[in-house]
Coordinates of C-alpha atoms in Angstrom, one line a residue:
Chain A
M1 CA 0.2 -0.2 -0.3
K2 CA 1.7 3.1 -1.4
K3 CA 1.8 5.9 1.2
L4 CA -1.5 8.9 0.4
I5 CA 1.6 11.8 -0.1
N6 CA 3.4 8.9 -3.0
Q7 CA -0.1 8.5 -4.6
Q8 CA -0.3 10.1 -8.0
P9 CA -3.9 10.8 -9.7
G10 CA -4.3 9.1 -12.9
I11 CA -5.1 11.5 -16.6
V12 CA -9.0 10.5 -15.7
S13 CA -9.0 10.6 -11.8
R14 CA -6.9 14.4 -12.3
W15 CA -10.2 15.1 -14.2
A16 CA -12.6 14.0 -12.3
L17 CA -11.1 15.2 -9.1
G18 CA -10.7 18.9 -10.7
L19 CA -14.5 19.1 -11.8
L20 CA -16.0 17.4 -8.8
P21 CA -15.6 20.9 -6.8
F22 CA -17.5 22.9 -10.1
L23 CA -20.3 20.2 -9.8
V24 CA -20.4 20.4 -6.0
I25 CA -21.3 24.0 -6.4
A26 CA -23.8 23.5 -9.1
V27 CA -25.5 20.8 -7.2
I28 CA -25.7 23.4 -4.3
Y29 CA -26.7 25.5 -6.3
T30 CA -29.6 24.6 -8.3
A31 CA -31.2 22.7 -4.7
A32 CA -30.9 26.5 -3.3
S33 CA -32.8 28.0 -6.3
N34 CA -35.3 25.6 -6.4
A35 CA -36.2 25.5 -2.9
R36 CA -36.4 29.8 -3.1
L37 CA -38.7 29.5 -6.2
E38 CA -40.8 26.3 -4.9
E39 CA -41.6 29.4 -2.4
N40 CA -41.8 32.5 -4.7
P41 CA -41.2 31.7 -8.4
N42 CA -40.4 35.7 -8.7
D43 CA -37.4 35.5 -6.5
K44 CA -34.8 37.3 -8.3
L45 CA -32.0 36.1 -5.3
L46 CA -31.2 32.7 -7.1
P47 CA -32.2 32.5 -10.9
S48 CA -32.3 28.7 -12.3
S49 CA -30.1 27.9 -14.9
T50 CA -33.2 28.4 -17.5
A51 CA -33.7 31.8 -16.8
M52 CA -29.8 32.9 -16.9
V53 CA -29.8 31.1 -20.3
E54 CA -32.9 33.1 -21.5
A55 CA -31.9 36.3 -20.2
M56 CA -28.8 35.6 -21.9
Q57 CA -30.1 34.6 -25.4
R58 CA -32.0 38.1 -24.7
M59 CA -29.3 40.0 -24.1
A60 CA -27.0 38.1 -26.7
F61 CA -29.3 37.8 -29.6
E62 CA -32.4 39.9 -29.3
P63 CA -31.8 43.6 -30.1
S64 CA -32.7 46.4 -27.0
K65 CA -35.6 47.3 -26.6
R66 CA -34.7 51.2 -26.4
T67 CA -31.5 51.6 -28.3
G68 CA -31.3 48.1 -30.8
D69 CA -28.4 47.0 -29.9
Y70 CA -27.0 43.5 -29.6
V71 CA -26.3 44.6 -25.9
L72 CA -24.0 41.4 -25.1
W73 CA -21.7 42.2 -27.7
T74 CA -21.5 46.3 -27.2
D75 CA -20.9 45.7 -23.4
T76 CA -18.3 43.3 -24.6
A77 CA -16.2 45.3 -27.7
A78 CA -16.8 48.8 -25.4
S79 CA -15.0 46.5 -22.5
L80 CA -12.5 44.7 -24.1
Q81 CA -11.9 47.8 -25.9
R82 CA -11.0 50.0 -22.7
L83 CA -9.1 47.3 -21.7
A84 CA -6.5 46.8 -24.3
I85 CA -5.9 50.8 -24.6
G86 CA -5.3 50.4 -21.1
V87 CA -3.1 47.4 -20.5
G88 CA -1.6 48.0 -23.8
L89 CA -0.3 51.6 -22.9
A90 CA 0.5 50.3 -19.3
A91 CA 2.9 47.3 -21.1
L92 CA 4.8 49.9 -23.6
A93 CA 5.1 52.5 -20.6
G94 CA 6.3 49.8 -18.3
L95 CA 8.5 48.2 -21.2
V96 CA 10.3 51.6 -22.0
F97 CA 10.6 53.0 -18.1
G98 CA 11.5 49.6 -16.8
I99 CA 14.3 48.9 -19.1
A100 CA 15.5 52.6 -18.8
N101 CA 15.6 52.3 -15.2
G102 CA 16.8 49.0 -14.8
A103 CA 19.6 49.1 -17.2
I104 CA 20.7 53.4 -16.7
P105 CA 21.7 54.1 -13.2
L106 CA 21.4 57.9 -13.8
F107 CA 17.9 57.0 -15.2
R108 CA 17.0 54.7 -12.2
A109 CA 17.9 57.8 -9.7
G110 CA 15.7 60.1 -11.1
F111 CA 13.0 57.9 -11.9
S112 CA 12.7 54.7 -9.7
P113 CA 11.5 56.9 -6.4
L114 CA 8.9 58.6 -7.9
I115 CA 7.5 55.6 -9.7
T116 CA 7.4 53.9 -6.5
G117 CA 5.5 56.6 -4.8
I118 CA 3.0 56.9 -7.6
S119 CA 3.0 52.8 -7.0
L120 CA 1.9 53.5 -3.7
V121 CA -1.5 55.7 -4.8
P122 CA -4.4 53.7 -4.4
P123 CA -5.7 54.7 -8.1
M124 CA -10.0 54.2 -6.3
A125 CA -8.9 56.9 -3.8
I126 CA -7.8 59.8 -6.2
L127 CA -11.1 59.1 -8.5
P128 CA -12.6 62.6 -7.9
V129 CA -9.3 64.5 -9.0
L130 CA -9.1 61.8 -12.3
F131 CA -12.5 63.4 -12.8
I132 CA -11.4 66.7 -13.2
A133 CA -7.9 65.9 -14.8
F134 CA -9.6 63.3 -17.3
G135 CA -13.6 64.3 -17.6
L136 CA -15.3 61.1 -17.6
E137 CA -15.6 59.8 -20.6
E138 CA -13.4 56.9 -22.7
L139 CA -10.3 58.7 -21.6
A140 CA -10.9 58.6 -17.7
K141 CA -11.4 55.2 -17.7
V142 CA -8.6 54.3 -19.9
M143 CA -6.4 55.8 -17.2
L144 CA -8.0 54.6 -14.4
I145 CA -6.4 50.9 -15.9
F146 CA -3.3 52.8 -16.6
I147 CA -2.8 54.8 -13.5
G148 CA -3.6 50.9 -11.7
I149 CA -1.0 49.0 -13.2
T150 CA 1.4 50.9 -14.9
P151 CA 3.6 51.2 -11.6
F152 CA 3.4 47.3 -10.8
I153 CA 4.8 46.7 -14.2
I154 CA 7.6 49.5 -14.5
R155 CA 8.9 48.3 -10.9
D156 CA 8.7 44.3 -11.9
L157 CA 10.3 44.7 -15.2
Q158 CA 12.6 47.0 -13.3
L159 CA 13.7 44.2 -11.3
R160 CA 13.9 41.8 -14.2
T161 CA 16.4 43.9 -15.9
M162 CA 19.0 44.4 -13.4
E163 CA 19.0 40.6 -12.6
I164 CA 20.1 40.1 -16.4
P165 CA 23.9 38.9 -15.6
E166 CA 26.4 40.8 -15.3
E167 CA 28.7 39.2 -17.0
Q168 CA 26.6 39.2 -20.6
I169 CA 26.6 43.2 -20.6
I170 CA 30.3 43.2 -19.4
K171 CA 30.9 40.6 -22.7
M172 CA 28.8 43.1 -25.0
Q173 CA 31.1 46.1 -24.0
T174 CA 34.0 44.0 -24.7
L175 CA 32.5 43.0 -28.2
G176 CA 32.5 46.9 -28.8
A177 CA 27.9 47.8 -27.9
N178 CA 27.1 51.0 -27.2
T179 CA 24.6 51.3 -24.7
W180 CA 22.0 51.9 -27.4
Q181 CA 22.9 48.2 -28.7
I182 CA 23.2 46.5 -25.3
I183 CA 19.2 47.7 -24.5
V184 CA 18.1 46.8 -28.2
R185 CA 19.9 43.5 -28.6
L186 CA 20.7 42.0 -25.3
V187 CA 17.9 43.8 -22.6
W188 CA 14.6 43.8 -24.8
P189 CA 14.4 40.3 -26.1
Q190 CA 15.5 39.1 -22.3
I191 CA 12.7 41.7 -21.2
M192 CA 9.8 40.2 -23.6
P193 CA 8.6 37.2 -22.1
R194 CA 9.0 38.6 -18.3
L195 CA 6.7 41.6 -19.6
I196 CA 4.0 38.9 -20.8
S197 CA 4.1 37.3 -17.5
A198 CA 4.2 41.0 -15.9
V199 CA 0.7 41.6 -17.9
R200 CA -1.1 38.8 -17.4
L201 CA -0.8 39.2 -13.5
S202 CA -1.5 42.5 -13.8
L203 CA -4.6 41.8 -15.7
G204 CA -6.7 41.0 -12.7
S205 CA -6.5 44.5 -11.5
A206 CA -6.8 46.0 -15.1
W207 CA -10.0 44.1 -14.6
L208 CA -11.1 45.4 -11.3
F209 CA -10.2 48.8 -12.5
L210 CA -12.2 48.3 -15.8
I211 CA -15.3 47.4 -14.0
A212 CA -14.5 49.9 -11.2
A213 CA -14.7 52.6 -13.8
E214 CA -17.8 51.6 -15.6
A215 CA -20.0 51.6 -12.8
I216 CA -19.1 55.4 -11.9
A217 CA -20.3 56.7 -15.5
A218 CA -21.1 55.0 -18.5
T219 CA -23.3 54.5 -21.3
D220 CA -21.8 50.7 -21.8
G221 CA -19.7 48.3 -20.6
L222 CA -19.4 44.7 -19.1
G223 CA -18.8 46.2 -15.5
Y224 CA -21.7 48.9 -16.8
R225 CA -24.5 46.8 -17.4
I226 CA -23.9 44.8 -13.5
F227 CA -24.2 47.8 -11.9
L228 CA -27.3 49.0 -14.2
V229 CA -29.1 45.7 -13.5
R230 CA -28.4 45.6 -9.6
R231 CA -30.8 48.4 -9.4
Y232 CA -34.1 45.6 -10.1
L233 CA -31.2 42.8 -7.9
A234 CA -31.6 41.1 -11.8
M235 CA -29.2 38.2 -11.1
D236 CA -30.2 36.2 -14.1
V237 CA -28.1 38.6 -15.9
I238 CA -25.6 39.3 -13.3
L239 CA -24.3 35.5 -12.9
P240 CA -24.1 34.9 -16.3
Y241 CA -22.1 38.3 -16.8
V242 CA -19.3 37.5 -14.0
L243 CA -19.4 33.9 -16.0
W244 CA -18.6 35.7 -18.9
I245 CA -15.7 38.2 -18.0
T246 CA -14.4 34.9 -16.0
L247 CA -14.3 33.1 -19.2
L248 CA -12.5 36.7 -21.1
A249 CA -9.9 36.7 -18.7
F250 CA -9.4 33.5 -18.6
V251 CA -9.2 33.1 -22.7
I252 CA -7.3 36.6 -22.6
D253 CA -4.2 34.8 -19.9
F254 CA -4.0 31.6 -22.4
L255 CA -3.8 33.4 -25.2
L256 CA -0.5 35.2 -24.0
N257 CA 0.7 32.7 -22.1
R258 CA 0.6 31.0 -25.6
Y259 CA 2.5 33.6 -27.6
S260 CA 4.6 33.8 -25.0
R261 CA 5.6 29.8 -25.0
W262 CA 5.6 30.4 -29.1
R263 CA 7.8 33.4 -29.5
Y264 CA 10.3 32.7 -26.0
P265 CA 10.4 29.1 -25.8
W266 CA 13.8 29.2 -23.7
F267 CA 12.4 31.2 -21.2
H268 CA 9.4 28.5 -20.5
G269 CA 12.3 25.9 -20.7
R270 CA 14.1 27.4 -17.7
A271 CA 11.6 28.5 -15.4
S272 CA 9.3 25.0 -15.5
Chain B
M1 CA -26.4 6.0 4.8
T2 CA -26.4 7.9 1.9
R3 CA -29.5 7.8 1.5
K4 CA -29.8 9.8 5.3
L5 CA -27.4 11.0 3.8
Y6 CA -29.7 13.1 0.9
I7 CA -32.7 13.5 3.3
T8 CA -30.6 15.3 5.9
T9 CA -28.6 17.7 3.2
A10 CA -32.0 18.1 1.5
L11 CA -33.7 19.0 5.1
L12 CA -30.6 21.5 5.8
L13 CA -31.0 23.2 2.9
S14 CA -35.0 23.4 2.8
L15 CA -34.5 25.2 6.0
T16 CA -31.5 27.1 5.2
F17 CA -33.5 28.3 2.0
A18 CA -37.4 28.1 2.7
P19 CA -38.4 31.9 4.2
V20 CA -40.2 31.1 6.9
T21 CA -43.0 33.6 7.7
F22 CA -44.9 32.9 11.0
A23 CA -45.7 35.0 14.0
R24 CA -43.1 36.1 15.8
D25 CA -41.1 38.5 18.1
S26 CA -38.0 40.2 16.6
F27 CA -37.9 41.8 13.6
N28 CA -35.5 43.8 11.6
V29 CA -35.6 47.4 9.8
C30 CA -33.4 48.9 7.8
W31 CA -33.1 52.7 6.8
S32 CA -30.6 55.0 4.3
I33 CA -30.0 58.4 5.0
Y34 CA -32.0 60.8 3.3
V35 CA -33.8 63.9 4.7
G36 CA -37.3 62.0 5.1
W37 CA -36.0 58.8 6.7
M38 CA -33.2 60.9 9.0
P39 CA -36.6 60.3 11.7
W40 CA -35.7 56.9 11.8
G41 CA -32.5 57.0 13.1
Y42 CA -33.3 59.4 15.5
A43 CA -36.4 57.1 16.9
E44 CA -33.9 53.8 17.5
N45 CA -31.4 56.5 19.1
A46 CA -33.9 58.5 21.2
G47 CA -34.9 54.7 22.4
I48 CA -38.6 55.7 21.0
I49 CA -38.3 52.1 19.1
D50 CA -37.9 50.1 21.9
K51 CA -40.3 52.6 24.1
W52 CA -42.9 51.3 21.3
A53 CA -41.4 47.9 20.6
D54 CA -42.2 47.4 24.5
K55 CA -45.8 48.4 24.6
Y56 CA -46.3 45.4 22.0
D57 CA -43.9 43.3 24.2
I58 CA -42.0 42.9 20.5
D59 CA -38.3 43.1 19.7
I60 CA -37.4 45.4 16.5
N61 CA -33.9 46.1 15.3
V62 CA -33.3 48.8 13.3
V63 CA -30.3 49.0 11.5
Q64 CA -29.0 52.2 8.6
I65 CA -27.4 50.6 5.3
N66 CA -25.1 53.0 4.0
D67 CA -26.1 52.0 0.3
Y68 CA -29.8 52.6 -0.8
I69 CA -30.3 49.6 -3.3
E70 CA -27.7 47.4 -1.5
S71 CA -30.3 47.8 1.8
I72 CA -33.5 47.4 -0.8
N73 CA -32.1 44.0 -2.3
Q74 CA -31.1 43.3 1.7
Y75 CA -35.1 44.1 1.9
T76 CA -36.1 41.8 -1.2
A77 CA -33.5 39.0 -0.4
G78 CA -35.7 38.5 3.5
Q79 CA -33.0 39.9 5.4
Y80 CA -35.1 42.3 7.0
D81 CA -38.7 42.6 7.4
A82 CA -39.4 46.4 6.8
C83 CA -37.3 49.0 4.7
V84 CA -37.6 52.5 3.6
M85 CA -38.2 52.8 -0.5
T86 CA -39.9 55.1 -2.6
N87 CA -42.9 53.9 -4.4
M88 CA -40.7 53.5 -7.7
D89 CA -37.6 51.2 -6.3
A90 CA -41.0 49.5 -4.3
L91 CA -42.4 48.3 -7.8
T92 CA -39.4 47.4 -9.2
I93 CA -37.0 45.7 -7.0
P94 CA -39.6 43.7 -4.2
A95 CA -43.0 43.7 -5.6
A96 CA -40.7 42.9 -9.0
G97 CA -39.4 40.1 -7.6
G98 CA -42.3 38.9 -5.9
V99 CA -41.7 39.4 -2.5
D100 CA -45.5 41.1 -1.4
S101 CA -44.9 44.2 0.2
T102 CA -47.4 46.9 2.0
A103 CA -46.5 50.9 1.9
L104 CA -46.9 51.0 5.9
I105 CA -46.7 54.7 6.2
V106 CA -46.4 57.2 3.5
G107 CA -44.0 59.2 5.0
D108 CA -43.1 62.3 2.7
F109 CA -43.3 63.1 -1.1
S110 CA -40.3 64.8 -2.7
N111 CA -41.3 68.4 -3.2
G112 CA -38.0 69.4 -5.0
N113 CA -36.2 67.2 -3.7
D114 CA -35.4 65.9 -6.9
G115 CA -34.0 68.3 -9.9
V116 CA -32.3 68.5 -13.0
V117 CA -29.5 71.0 -13.3
L118 CA -28.1 72.3 -16.5
K119 CA -24.2 73.8 -16.7
G120 CA -24.6 77.7 -18.6
K121 CA -28.3 77.2 -19.8
D122 CA -31.3 77.9 -18.2
S123 CA -33.9 76.8 -20.4
L124 CA -34.8 72.8 -19.8
S125 CA -35.3 72.7 -23.6
D126 CA -31.6 73.1 -24.0
I127 CA -31.1 69.9 -22.7
E128 CA -32.2 68.1 -26.2
G129 CA -28.8 66.1 -27.7
Q130 CA -27.0 66.6 -24.3
R131 CA -25.3 63.5 -22.0
V132 CA -27.5 64.1 -19.0
N133 CA -25.6 62.0 -15.7
L134 CA -27.8 60.7 -13.5
V135 CA -28.2 57.8 -11.9
E136 CA -29.7 55.5 -14.3
L137 CA -33.4 53.4 -13.4
S138 CA -34.1 55.5 -10.5
V139 CA -36.6 58.0 -9.7
S140 CA -34.0 60.8 -10.9
H141 CA -34.6 58.3 -13.9
Y142 CA -38.5 58.7 -14.0
M143 CA -38.5 62.3 -13.0
L144 CA -36.3 63.4 -16.6
A145 CA -38.5 61.4 -18.6
R146 CA -41.7 63.6 -17.2
A147 CA -39.7 66.3 -17.5
L148 CA -38.5 65.9 -20.8
E149 CA -42.6 65.1 -21.7
T150 CA -43.3 68.4 -20.5
V151 CA -41.4 69.8 -23.0
G152 CA -42.2 67.5 -25.9
M153 CA -39.1 65.1 -26.0
S154 CA -38.1 61.9 -25.2
E155 CA -35.7 60.1 -24.0
R156 CA -34.4 59.4 -27.8
D157 CA -33.5 63.2 -27.8
I158 CA -30.9 63.4 -25.0
T159 CA -28.1 60.2 -24.1
V160 CA -28.6 59.1 -20.6
V161 CA -25.2 58.8 -18.7
N162 CA -25.3 55.9 -16.0
T163 CA -23.6 57.5 -12.8
S164 CA -23.1 56.6 -9.3
D165 CA -25.1 59.1 -6.6
A166 CA -21.1 58.8 -4.9
D167 CA -19.3 60.0 -7.7
M168 CA -22.3 62.3 -8.2
V169 CA -20.9 65.8 -7.2
S170 CA -17.3 65.5 -8.3
A171 CA -18.3 64.2 -12.0
Y172 CA -20.6 67.6 -12.2
T173 CA -17.2 69.5 -11.4
S174 CA -15.7 67.7 -14.7
D175 CA -15.7 69.7 -17.8
D176 CA -17.5 66.7 -19.2
V177 CA -20.7 66.9 -17.3
T178 CA -23.2 69.5 -18.8
A179 CA -26.5 68.0 -17.9
V180 CA -27.7 65.8 -14.8
A181 CA -30.3 64.9 -12.2
T182 CA -30.2 64.1 -8.9
W183 CA -31.8 64.0 -5.6
N184 CA -30.6 65.5 -2.0
P185 CA -28.6 66.6 -0.8
L186 CA -26.8 66.1 -3.5
L187 CA -28.5 68.2 -5.6
S188 CA -28.0 71.3 -3.4
E189 CA -24.3 70.5 -3.5
I190 CA -24.6 71.2 -7.5
T191 CA -27.1 74.0 -7.5
S192 CA -24.4 76.1 -5.0
M193 CA -22.0 75.7 -8.1
P194 CA -21.3 78.5 -10.3
D195 CA -23.1 78.7 -13.9
S196 CA -25.8 75.9 -12.6
H197 CA -29.2 76.2 -13.2
L198 CA -32.2 74.4 -12.2
V199 CA -34.6 73.5 -15.0
F200 CA -37.2 71.3 -13.6
D201 CA -38.2 69.8 -10.2
S202 CA -39.8 67.6 -8.6
S203 CA -42.5 70.5 -7.4
R204 CA -43.5 69.9 -11.0
I205 CA -44.5 66.6 -10.7
P206 CA -45.8 66.4 -6.7
G207 CA -47.0 63.0 -5.3
E208 CA -45.5 61.4 -8.1
I209 CA -42.2 60.5 -5.7
I210 CA -43.3 59.4 -2.5
D211 CA -41.3 57.4 0.6
L212 CA -42.1 54.8 2.0
M213 CA -42.1 52.4 5.3
V214 CA -42.2 49.0 3.4
V215 CA -43.1 45.9 5.2
N216 CA -43.4 42.8 4.3
T217 CA -47.2 42.0 4.0
D218 CA -46.9 38.2 4.8
V219 CA -44.8 39.3 8.0
L220 CA -47.1 42.7 8.5
E221 CA -50.6 40.1 8.7
A222 CA -48.9 37.5 11.0
N223 CA -47.9 40.6 13.5
P224 CA -49.7 43.1 13.3
K225 CA -48.2 44.8 16.3
L226 CA -45.1 45.4 14.0
G227 CA -46.8 47.6 12.0
K228 CA -48.5 49.1 14.9
A229 CA -45.3 49.9 17.0
L230 CA -43.3 51.5 13.9
T231 CA -46.2 53.5 13.3
G232 CA -46.4 54.7 16.7
A233 CA -42.8 55.8 16.6
W234 CA -42.8 57.5 14.0
Y235 CA -45.8 59.5 14.3
E236 CA -44.2 60.4 18.1
V237 CA -40.7 61.7 15.9
M238 CA -43.2 63.3 13.3
T239 CA -44.5 65.8 16.4
A240 CA -41.6 65.8 18.2
M241 CA -39.6 67.2 15.2
Q242 CA -41.7 70.3 14.0
G243 CA -42.4 73.6 14.7
E244 CA -40.3 75.9 16.2
G245 CA -40.0 75.3 19.7
E246 CA -37.0 74.6 21.7
D247 CA -37.4 71.0 21.7
A248 CA -37.9 70.0 18.0
V249 CA -35.4 72.3 16.7
Q250 CA -32.9 70.4 18.6
V251 CA -34.2 67.0 17.4
R252 CA -33.9 68.3 13.5
K253 CA -30.3 68.9 14.7
E254 CA -29.6 66.3 15.7
L255 CA -31.8 64.9 12.3
A256 CA -29.3 67.2 10.5
D257 CA -25.7 65.9 12.2
A258 CA -26.5 62.7 11.4
S259 CA -27.0 62.9 8.1
G260 CA -24.2 65.5 7.5
T261 CA -25.6 68.9 7.6
D262 CA -26.3 71.4 9.9
L263 CA -29.7 72.7 11.0
E264 CA -30.4 75.4 8.0
G265 CA -28.9 72.9 5.5
Y266 CA -31.7 70.0 6.8
D267 CA -34.4 73.0 7.3
S268 CA -33.8 73.8 3.4
Q269 CA -33.8 70.2 2.3
L270 CA -37.3 69.9 4.7
D271 CA -38.8 72.6 3.0
S272 CA -38.6 70.9 -1.1
T273 CA -39.8 67.9 0.9
R274 CA -44.4 67.3 1.6
M275 CA -43.7 65.6 5.4
F276 CA -46.7 64.2 6.3
Y277 CA -46.5 65.2 10.0
D278 CA -50.2 64.8 10.1
P279 CA -51.2 60.7 10.1
A280 CA -54.8 62.0 9.2
K281 CA -52.8 64.1 6.2
A282 CA -51.0 60.7 5.0
V283 CA -54.2 59.0 5.3
E284 CA -56.1 61.6 2.9
F285 CA -53.2 61.0 0.5
V286 CA -53.1 57.5 0.5
N287 CA -57.2 58.0 0.2
S288 CA -56.8 59.9 -2.9
P289 CA -57.6 58.7 -6.5
E290 CA -54.2 60.3 -7.8
L291 CA -51.8 57.7 -5.7
Q292 CA -53.6 55.3 -8.1
E293 CA -52.7 57.5 -11.5
T294 CA -49.4 58.1 -10.4
M295 CA -48.7 54.1 -9.7
Q296 CA -49.8 53.9 -13.2
K297 CA -47.4 56.3 -14.2
V298 CA -44.8 54.6 -12.7
A299 CA -45.3 51.3 -13.8
E300 CA -45.7 52.0 -17.6
F301 CA -42.2 53.8 -16.7
S302 CA -41.2 50.7 -15.2
F303 CA -42.1 48.9 -18.1
E304 CA -40.5 50.9 -21.0
H305 CA -37.3 50.2 -19.1
G306 CA -37.7 46.6 -18.4
L307 CA -37.9 46.6 -14.7
L308 CA -40.9 44.7 -14.2
G309 CA -39.2 41.5 -15.3
E310 CA -39.2 39.4 -18.2
G311 CA -42.1 37.5 -17.7
A312 CA -44.0 40.6 -17.7
P313 CA -45.5 41.1 -20.7
D314 CA -47.2 45.2 -19.9
A315 CA -47.5 47.6 -17.6
T316 CA -49.5 46.0 -15.7
F317 CA -48.4 43.0 -15.3
I318 CA -48.1 43.5 -11.5
G319 CA -51.5 44.3 -9.0
V320 CA -50.9 47.6 -6.8
E321 CA -53.1 48.1 -4.4
T322 CA -54.5 51.3 -3.4
P323 CA -57.8 51.8 -1.4
T324 CA -59.4 53.6 -4.3
G325 CA -59.2 50.1 -6.6
T326 CA -56.5 48.4 -7.9
Y327 CA -54.1 49.3 -10.7
G328 CA -53.2 46.6 -13.1
N329 CA -53.3 42.3 -12.7
S330 CA -55.1 41.9 -9.3
G331 CA -54.2 38.0 -9.9
N332 CA -50.4 39.0 -8.7
T333 CA -50.9 41.9 -7.0
Q334 CA -47.1 42.4 -4.8
L335 CA -47.6 46.4 -4.0
R336 CA -49.9 47.0 -1.2
F337 CA -50.3 51.0 -0.3
I338 CA -52.8 50.8 3.2
P339 CA -54.4 53.5 5.1
D340 CA -55.1 51.1 8.0
Y341 CA -52.0 51.9 10.4
M342 CA -51.7 55.5 9.9
Q343 CA -55.5 55.9 10.5
M344 CA -55.0 53.9 14.0
A345 CA -52.8 57.0 14.4
A346 CA -54.9 59.8 13.9
D347 CA -57.4 58.5 15.6
G348 CA -55.4 57.9 18.5
A349 CA -55.7 54.2 18.5
L350 CA -51.6 53.0 19.1

């Protein structure tokens, strides 16, 4: 008899064990939902799965009565656009300032304390200031995401840049490379996969800031819809929207990971 | 063994999730900050609630909730037996959610407490084509729709931007915001800013935005003591807070304090609120045929905005019972206006 700590699940039992908790949650939810619906067929708190499917079909495939839009898709497009611009700008700024901070001591001396200071400001706390500086339209939403995650990416890439072995830099200098060449040929390629993993880590916060921004003032977006229908407790819309956001987040994370493995296999080979 | 487990689990689940309503002696009531609801907080703090609860030999636990919508959601979910809300929210949240609710006390109606403000323009018709910031699907939204009607416009002529009430005032300072529809105390904060013009307010639609103490109908029917105690406590505060006597001013000072303003600020908010200090006046209001007309307007607005739930084929899907008759489907009555308890207060029978 093998000891418990030495027993490995096979491929089948690994899937079964992985799915089990989801199944348990689904069963508990259904039981609770049925119990409440039996008591009150109009109950909104724990809608049945058919109610949620119907609500989603309505949101996705029927034009809205008021605007004629297909609500789910316009919301998704609006949110993904904001997220892409915000995260994209943050990644670009992170890359530029992260490398500059990490590779050039003079630059680091001037900027690193500032970035550290900024990274400590909770973006949600300065919201009223953001309104005045960036207004209430798209710019403010993108800026909230940008301000929220850029300092983290910069600081992470700065540390990763400084971790590049000194020997490599000395070797390039003995071969006659100047600062620009060292950055472009040595630092940049090594930092790219680390940028991707920093972006993957910050996506969670990026979604948080996106939803928060859409809760404050918006005319569309996934967060907007959730905060809007919350006004009349439409859990049949809120729960599927949350699942949809989770799925989108998962797909983005998965694609970034795949891209990184395809483009920078050496990085993952060493990491695993 | 497995069978036992199933049965136990099923029993536990049904106990956990089944709402239970029968006679009991402890109740939870929630309220949130608003000029017309501040007396509930005072009644709790000054021991008036306890005094009346003791008289009827029950316990009443009054809780202040910071987020207005959350308090209604909690009430709808069954966490509270009674809660304060407007007539429109009572229809679209608990009633549309199948929680049969009774408006126990009609406390006041908004008579200027809700308004539309334009930046730099001083006529309501200038709102055409603008982006209007407001809490979407709230009484502000309803008031805006009524305001637009008066100048022959509809929501198609503007763009509605959902803005949370907590951010309304700071949002207004941004250049992007040129028009808002909101309520007090935010409204007075915004109108006091330079170049702001109040172009419409709820005094033009008096009696349509009503503030209520709503009780779960089943709970109230099984426990009339709860209704009596709450009504008794409410009118005791009503008597204590009106007039210019030293004691009354002191009470209003406490109400002002609790709502984060001073006596002057609170009194000015009271000026745009038609408080029913006298229960007989509230009874008269509930018994008037206008109430039914108002609820019809509110139900039609709510239906057009999809607030009555997806099962609703038209605005009459939910029945609203008033003393002069029922609006809508009497087979699905979920919101009831009754003068009974206020009448007892008027008769001094509590």
